[in-house]
């Protein structure tokens, strides 16, 4: 059944910059601008940020390099990449595909919010700053409105992914990412000029380790994986489209730096303003949708309105370049492993995602089924961000370190010795020994303390699903 790649030349990225921008486009998204600030806010600020940065540097970078290398070496997407080496490892790819489906079970809901806010801002949201918070709460708990926006957002994904990789994703990434960067810098600079803003900078960068427990550490690990698009075969799939002559180490460095830069920038854009406005840093998932409009309302005039519009356009585009990569993981699995045509694969995947999104969106209004008292939106988030991605990353490392040979990996990463990578030995040992053990400890401790907040049960369910997939791996 695994057909296409051997018979047709695989579509490859149009240019080197195109690939870096597309991979950065996948990485930079709602994870950086929506999730990072509110997670940092809920997790106590500076200490969380520091731990997150450590994880990005020591785990994220290495795992991304591993995913690019395995993807390019096999030229296959998530499942096929593992399967072509060892059938028993196919389940790791399947968990990746499942993660893609589950993340796309809530991501388009938030993408829809971003899209809606372009129109809300255009329709005069900024003229009543005191109502911005309530307006967000009312909007996301509405049973109908957010679903319509989610539908439009998902349609945009479908159109882009239908057109194949170098046509759709690459162009979108190249044109619109720099715009977002410029807007974020503008917002950050303006936010810092507000009275009382420095308290926000301090909150974000001054670590207070008394606020750290195993939950916070697991949240930082999950955030690193989510933000860098790791642990689910996404970067592996992108790597499979990468030409043999590209420098993997340099590409990994650039993507990691851009992604982390944008997350920190988003934090700097939001926290000073929040403190200046006297808002609580633990405002939760509504943070960016409440703080940013208030900030622009404060700025006032046409400039405030224009920047707010551009911000939400940029946020929507950043979300799009990420969600198309999630959709692409599922689609390329269906094409490579199930022999489907691209158009059919896109439609099948999207139908499942749309259904999950309906549950996720309704759960925010308190409607629909719950598991251990948790609604669909939070279940999908918990399962993927806290369990599947981290464990997926661990498995990728174990696979590379123990199932592939050191010389194979060295050949792939150095392009047969043409590119120098003096830290190869360090990377190899991190991947083979340190990272799997570190992730196992962080996940174990995190799940254990998750029981205190009623989240442990769901995380355990996640572990159960992975174990089941492992047991039935031969059938996958
Ligand atoms: N990294 C993306 C973001 O930050 C989300 C994502 C996760 C994309 C996993 C692909 C794979 O928004």
Coordinates of C-alpha atoms in Angstrom, one line a residue, residues 43-310:
X43 CA 2.7 29.3 35.3
X44 CA 4.2 32.2 37.3
X45 CA 6.3 34.0 34.7
X46 CA 10.1 34.2 34.8
X47 CA 11.0 30.7 36.1
X48 CA 8.7 29.1 33.5
X49 CA 10.2 31.1 30.7
X50 CA 13.7 30.1 31.8
X51 CA 12.9 26.4 32.0
X52 CA 11.2 26.7 28.6
X53 CA 14.3 28.3 27.1
X54 CA 16.5 25.5 28.5
X55 CA 14.2 22.9 27.0
X56 CA 14.2 24.6 23.6
X57 CA 18.0 24.7 23.6
X58 CA 18.8 21.2 24.9
X59 CA 15.8 19.2 23.8
X60 CA 13.9 21.1 21.1
X61 CA 16.9 21.8 18.9
X62 CA 18.1 18.2 19.1
X63 CA 14.7 16.7 18.4
X64 CA 14.1 19.0 15.4
X65 CA 17.5 18.0 13.9
X66 CA 16.6 14.4 14.5
X67 CA 13.2 14.8 12.8
X68 CA 14.7 16.6 9.8
X69 CA 17.4 14.0 9.4
X70 CA 15.0 11.0 9.7
X71 CA 12.5 12.6 7.3
X72 CA 15.0 13.5 4.7
X73 CA 16.9 10.2 5.0
X74 CA 13.7 8.1 4.4
X75 CA 12.0 10.6 2.1
X76 CA 8.7 9.5 3.7
X77 CA 6.2 11.2 6.0
X78 CA 5.6 10.3 9.6
X79 CA 4.4 6.7 9.5
X80 CA 6.4 5.6 6.5
X81 CA 9.6 7.0 7.8
X82 CA 9.5 4.7 10.8
X83 CA 7.9 1.8 9.0
X84 CA 10.5 1.7 6.2
X85 CA 13.2 1.0 8.8
X86 CA 11.3 -1.2 11.2
X87 CA 7.6 -2.1 11.1
X88 CA 7.4 -2.3 14.9
X89 CA 8.1 1.5 15.0
X90 CA 5.1 2.4 12.8
X91 CA 3.0 3.2 15.9
X92 CA 5.2 6.2 16.7
X93 CA 4.2 7.7 13.3
X94 CA 0.6 6.7 14.0
X95 CA 0.6 8.6 17.3
X96 CA 2.0 11.6 15.3
X97 CA -0.9 11.4 12.9
X98 CA -3.3 11.1 15.9
X99 CA -1.7 14.2 17.5
X100 CA -2.2 16.1 14.2
X101 CA -5.9 15.2 14.2
X102 CA -6.3 16.1 17.9
X103 CA -4.4 19.4 17.7
X104 CA -6.5 20.2 14.6
X105 CA -9.5 19.4 16.9
X106 CA -9.0 22.8 18.6
X107 CA -6.4 24.8 16.7
X108 CA -8.9 25.9 14.0
X109 CA -11.3 27.1 16.8
X110 CA -8.7 29.5 18.0
X111 CA -7.7 30.3 14.4
X112 CA -11.3 31.2 13.8
X113 CA -11.2 33.5 16.8
X114 CA -8.2 35.3 15.2
X115 CA -10.0 35.6 11.9
X116 CA -13.2 36.9 13.6
X117 CA -11.2 39.5 15.5
X118 CA -10.0 41.1 12.2
X119 CA -13.7 41.8 11.5
X120 CA -14.5 42.7 15.1
X121 CA -11.7 45.2 15.2
X122 CA -12.8 46.6 11.8
X123 CA -16.4 46.8 13.2
X124 CA -15.5 49.1 16.1
X125 CA -14.4 46.8 19.0
X126 CA -11.8 49.3 20.0
X127 CA -14.2 52.1 20.6
X128 CA -15.5 50.6 23.8
X129 CA -12.3 49.4 25.6
X130 CA -14.1 48.6 28.8
X131 CA -16.3 46.0 27.0
X132 CA -13.4 44.1 25.3
X133 CA -13.0 41.4 28.0
X134 CA -16.7 40.6 28.3
X135 CA -17.1 40.7 24.5
X136 CA -14.4 37.9 24.2
X137 CA -16.0 35.8 26.9
X138 CA -19.4 36.1 25.3
X139 CA -18.0 35.4 21.8
X140 CA -16.2 32.1 22.6
X141 CA -19.0 30.7 24.7
X142 CA -21.6 31.4 22.0
X143 CA -22.7 28.1 20.4
X144 CA -22.9 29.3 16.8
X145 CA -20.7 32.3 16.0
X146 CA -17.2 30.7 16.7
X147 CA -18.2 27.6 14.7
X148 CA -18.9 29.7 11.6
X149 CA -15.5 31.3 11.9
X150 CA -13.9 28.0 12.5
X151 CA -15.5 26.7 9.3
X152 CA -14.2 29.5 7.3
X153 CA -10.7 29.1 8.8
X154 CA -10.7 25.4 8.1
X155 CA -11.8 26.1 4.5
X156 CA -8.7 28.3 4.0
X157 CA -6.5 25.4 5.2
X158 CA -8.2 23.0 2.8
X159 CA -7.6 25.4 -0.2
X160 CA -3.9 25.8 0.7
X161 CA -3.2 22.1 1.3
X162 CA -5.1 21.0 -1.8
X163 CA -2.6 22.9 -3.9
X164 CA 0.4 20.8 -2.7
X165 CA 3.4 22.0 -0.9
X166 CA 5.5 24.4 -2.9
X167 CA 2.5 26.1 -4.4
X168 CA 0.5 26.9 -1.3
X169 CA 2.4 26.7 1.9
X170 CA 5.6 28.1 0.7
X171 CA 4.1 31.3 -0.8
X172 CA 1.9 32.0 2.2
X173 CA 4.9 31.7 4.6
X174 CA 7.3 33.8 2.5
X175 CA 5.1 36.8 2.1
X176 CA 3.4 37.1 5.4
X177 CA 5.7 36.1 8.2
X178 CA 7.9 39.1 8.1
X179 CA 4.9 41.4 8.4
X180 CA 3.9 39.8 11.7
X181 CA 7.4 40.2 13.1
X182 CA 7.3 43.9 12.4
X183 CA 3.9 44.3 14.0
X184 CA 5.0 42.5 17.1
X185 CA 8.0 44.7 17.5
X186 CA 5.9 47.8 17.2
X187 CA 3.4 46.5 19.8
X188 CA 6.2 45.5 22.2
X189 CA 7.9 48.9 21.9
X190 CA 4.6 50.7 22.4
X191 CA 3.6 48.5 25.4
X192 CA 6.9 49.3 27.1
X193 CA 6.2 53.0 27.0
X194 CA 3.1 52.7 29.1
X195 CA 3.3 53.7 32.8
X196 CA 3.9 50.6 35.1
X197 CA 5.0 48.5 32.2
X198 CA 8.3 47.5 33.8
X199 CA 6.6 45.2 36.3
X200 CA 5.5 43.1 33.3
X201 CA 9.1 42.8 32.0
X202 CA 10.1 41.8 35.5
X203 CA 7.3 39.2 35.7
X204 CA 8.5 37.7 32.4
X205 CA 12.2 37.6 33.0
X206 CA 12.8 37.5 36.7
X207 CA 12.6 33.9 37.8
X208 CA 10.8 33.1 41.0
X209 CA 11.5 29.4 41.5
X210 CA 9.0 29.2 44.4
X211 CA 6.4 29.1 41.7
X212 CA 7.8 26.0 40.1
X213 CA 6.4 22.5 40.6
X214 CA 6.3 19.4 38.3
X215 CA 3.3 20.8 36.6
X216 CA 5.1 23.9 35.5
X217 CA 8.1 21.9 34.3
X218 CA 5.9 19.6 32.2
X219 CA 4.0 22.7 30.9
X220 CA 7.3 24.2 29.8
X221 CA 8.3 21.0 28.0
X222 CA 5.0 20.7 26.3
X223 CA 5.2 24.3 25.3
X224 CA 8.6 23.8 23.7
X225 CA 7.4 20.8 21.7
X226 CA 4.1 22.4 20.7
X227 CA 5.8 25.7 19.7
X228 CA 8.5 24.0 17.7
X229 CA 6.0 21.7 15.9
X230 CA 7.9 18.6 17.3
X231 CA 7.1 15.2 18.5
X232 CA 4.4 14.3 15.9
X233 CA 6.3 13.8 12.7
X234 CA 5.5 17.3 11.3
X235 CA 9.1 18.4 10.9
X236 CA 9.8 14.9 9.7
X237 CA 7.3 15.2 7.0
X238 CA 8.6 18.7 6.0
X239 CA 12.2 17.2 6.1
X240 CA 11.1 14.5 3.6
X241 CA 10.5 17.2 1.1
X242 CA 13.9 18.7 1.7
X243 CA 16.7 18.5 -0.9
X244 CA 19.8 16.5 -0.1
X245 CA 22.2 19.4 -0.3
X246 CA 20.6 21.6 2.3
X247 CA 22.4 22.1 5.6
X248 CA 20.2 20.6 8.3
X249 CA 22.0 22.0 11.3
X250 CA 21.8 25.5 10.1
X251 CA 18.2 25.1 9.1
X252 CA 17.4 23.8 12.6
X253 CA 19.2 26.7 14.2
X254 CA 17.3 29.2 12.1
X255 CA 13.9 27.7 12.7
X256 CA 14.5 27.3 16.5
X257 CA 15.8 30.8 16.8
X258 CA 12.9 32.4 14.9
X259 CA 10.3 30.5 16.8
X260 CA 11.7 31.2 20.2
X261 CA 12.3 34.9 19.2
X262 CA 8.7 35.3 18.3
X263 CA 7.4 33.7 21.5
X264 CA 9.6 36.0 23.7
X265 CA 8.6 39.0 21.6
X266 CA 4.9 38.1 22.0
X267 CA 5.5 37.9 25.8
X268 CA 7.2 41.3 25.7
X269 CA 4.4 42.7 23.6
X270 CA 1.8 41.5 26.1
X271 CA 3.0 41.5 29.7
X272 CA 4.1 45.1 30.1
X273 CA 0.8 46.2 28.7
X274 CA -1.1 43.9 31.0
X275 CA 0.7 45.1 34.1
X276 CA 0.1 48.7 33.0
X277 CA -3.6 48.0 32.6
X278 CA -3.7 46.2 36.0
X279 CA -4.8 42.9 34.5
X280 CA -4.0 39.5 36.1
X281 CA -1.2 37.6 34.3
X282 CA -3.2 34.4 34.8
X283 CA -6.0 35.7 32.5
X284 CA -6.0 32.4 30.5
X285 CA -6.6 31.6 26.9
X286 CA -8.3 35.0 26.3
X287 CA -5.2 36.9 27.0
X288 CA -4.1 37.9 23.5
X289 CA -7.7 38.6 22.4
X290 CA -8.2 41.0 25.4
X291 CA -4.9 42.6 26.0
X292 CA -4.0 43.4 22.4
X293 CA -7.2 45.2 21.5
X294 CA -7.0 47.2 24.8
X295 CA -3.5 48.2 23.9
X296 CA -4.5 49.4 20.5
X297 CA -7.6 51.1 21.9
X298 CA -5.3 52.9 24.4
X299 CA -3.1 54.0 21.5
X300 CA -6.2 55.3 19.8
X301 CA -6.8 57.0 16.5
X302 CA -6.4 55.6 13.1
X303 CA -3.0 54.2 13.9
X304 CA -4.3 52.1 16.7
X305 CA -7.1 50.7 14.5
X306 CA -4.7 50.0 11.6
X307 CA -2.2 48.2 13.8
X308 CA -4.9 46.2 15.5
X309 CA -6.2 45.1 12.1
X310 CA -2.7 44.2 10.9

